[in-house]
Coordinates of C-alpha atoms in Angstrom, one line a residue:
M1 CA -183.1 27.2 -22.4
A2 CA -184.4 26.4 -25.7
E3 CA -181.2 24.4 -26.6
K4 CA -180.9 22.8 -23.3
A5 CA -184.8 21.5 -24.4
R6 CA -183.2 20.4 -28.1
V7 CA -180.7 18.3 -26.6
Q8 CA -182.8 16.6 -24.0
A9 CA -185.5 16.1 -26.2
T10 CA -182.7 13.6 -28.3
G11 CA -182.9 11.6 -25.1
A12 CA -179.2 13.5 -24.1
W13 CA -179.1 15.1 -20.7
V14 CA -177.3 18.1 -19.3
Y15 CA -175.8 18.1 -16.3
D16 CA -173.1 21.0 -14.9
G17 CA -173.5 22.6 -18.5
R18 CA -172.3 19.8 -20.4
V19 CA -173.8 17.6 -22.6
C20 CA -173.8 13.7 -20.9
N21 CA -172.0 15.4 -18.4
I22 CA -168.8 15.5 -21.3
L23 CA -169.2 18.3 -23.4
A24 CA -169.3 21.9 -23.0
V25 CA -170.8 22.8 -26.4
S26 CA -174.1 21.5 -28.1
R27 CA -173.2 22.4 -32.0
A28 CA -169.7 21.0 -33.0
F29 CA -168.2 19.8 -36.2
G30 CA -166.5 17.3 -34.4
D31 CA -167.0 15.2 -31.5
W32 CA -168.3 11.9 -33.5
E33 CA -169.0 9.9 -30.3
F34 CA -172.3 12.3 -29.7
K35 CA -173.4 11.8 -33.4
Q36 CA -175.2 8.9 -35.5
V37 CA -176.6 5.9 -33.6
G38 CA -173.3 3.4 -33.4
G39 CA -171.4 6.2 -31.7
L40 CA -174.4 7.4 -29.4
S41 CA -174.2 3.6 -28.3
K42 CA -170.5 3.5 -27.5
L43 CA -170.4 6.9 -25.4
L44 CA -172.9 5.1 -23.5
Q45 CA -170.5 1.9 -23.2
A46 CA -168.0 4.1 -22.5
G47 CA -169.7 5.9 -19.5
V48 CA -169.9 2.4 -17.8
Q49 CA -166.4 1.5 -18.5
R50 CA -165.3 4.9 -16.7
E51 CA -168.3 4.3 -14.3
Y52 CA -169.8 7.3 -15.2
W53 CA -173.1 5.2 -14.8
D54 CA -173.5 1.7 -14.2
Q55 CA -174.9 -0.4 -17.2
S56 CA -178.7 -0.9 -16.3
W57 CA -178.8 2.9 -16.4
A58 CA -177.1 2.9 -20.0
D59 CA -179.4 -0.2 -21.2
K60 CA -182.6 1.8 -20.1
N61 CA -181.1 5.3 -22.1
S62 CA -181.5 5.3 -25.6
F63 CA -181.0 8.6 -27.9
T64 CA -183.9 9.3 -30.9
S65 CA -181.0 11.8 -32.5
D66 CA -178.2 13.2 -32.5
P67 CA -177.6 15.5 -29.2
I68 CA -174.7 17.5 -30.8
I69 CA -175.5 19.1 -34.4
V70 CA -173.5 21.2 -36.8
E71 CA -176.4 23.8 -37.4
P72 CA -174.8 27.0 -36.5
A73 CA -176.7 28.9 -33.5
F74 CA -176.8 32.8 -34.6
S75 CA -178.3 35.9 -33.9
A76 CA -179.1 39.1 -35.5
T77 CA -177.9 42.0 -33.3
E78 CA -179.1 46.1 -35.0
L79 CA -175.8 48.0 -34.4
C80 CA -176.6 51.8 -34.0
D81 CA -174.5 55.0 -33.1
D82 CA -173.8 54.3 -29.2
D83 CA -172.5 51.2 -29.8
E84 CA -168.7 50.9 -28.9
L85 CA -168.2 47.3 -29.0
L86 CA -169.1 44.3 -31.1
V87 CA -167.1 41.0 -29.4
V88 CA -167.5 37.6 -31.8
A89 CA -166.1 34.9 -29.6
T90 CA -166.4 30.9 -29.3
D91 CA -167.2 29.7 -26.2
G92 CA -163.8 28.8 -25.3
L93 CA -163.1 32.4 -24.4
W94 CA -166.8 33.0 -22.5
D95 CA -164.9 29.6 -20.6
V96 CA -162.4 31.5 -19.3
C97 CA -163.2 35.2 -19.6
P98 CA -166.1 36.6 -17.5
Q99 CA -168.2 38.8 -20.0
V100 CA -167.7 42.0 -17.2
R101 CA -163.8 42.2 -18.2
M102 CA -164.2 42.1 -22.1
P103 CA -165.2 45.7 -22.6
T104 CA -162.0 46.8 -20.8
F105 CA -159.8 44.4 -22.5
S106 CA -161.4 44.9 -26.2
I107 CA -160.4 49.0 -25.6
C108 CA -157.3 48.2 -24.2
M109 CA -156.6 46.1 -27.4
F110 CA -157.8 48.7 -30.0
F111 CA -155.6 51.8 -28.5
C112 CA -152.3 49.4 -27.9
P113 CA -150.8 48.2 -31.1
Y114 CA -149.2 45.2 -28.8
A115 CA -151.7 44.0 -26.8
L116 CA -152.2 41.1 -29.0
L117 CA -148.3 40.1 -27.7
V118 CA -149.5 40.4 -24.6
L119 CA -152.3 38.3 -25.0
C120 CA -150.5 35.7 -26.3
A121 CA -148.1 36.4 -23.0
F122 CA -150.9 35.9 -20.6
S123 CA -152.6 32.9 -22.5
S124 CA -150.1 30.9 -21.7
I125 CA -150.0 32.1 -18.0
D126 CA -152.2 29.0 -16.4
V127 CA -153.1 30.6 -12.8
G128 CA -155.6 28.3 -11.0
G129 CA -157.1 26.5 -13.8
R130 CA -158.0 30.3 -15.4
H131 CA -155.5 32.9 -17.6
A132 CA -154.1 35.6 -16.2
F133 CA -156.0 38.0 -17.5
C134 CA -159.3 36.6 -17.0
K135 CA -158.7 34.9 -14.1
K136 CA -162.3 35.0 -12.1

């Protein structure tokens, strides 16, 4: 919730987990339309053109700073002898694969030398908008 509050403090909004109804991440190197004063005003105008909102709404809104920043968010975790697995992944993985399936999949990858090939094969198979292995 702290990240959502940080984004909202800039004048932006978060709807359905997306910054300004568009971007699913709040920290990124690219996405220049979410950075710099000129890019943000263009973003509001693009929303009017795409009929996401009307001109009067765009005129009432402004950004005090960039809602998307490049500063990384990180946490430190102390591992212990009982820990069996540490998964480091980007938001793209969690968008298509529920966390509950990750331990099983990771153990499979560890013990099966061909698991990466299987992952590549599954990632090319789209089932209802989800990768076959990670189908929710």
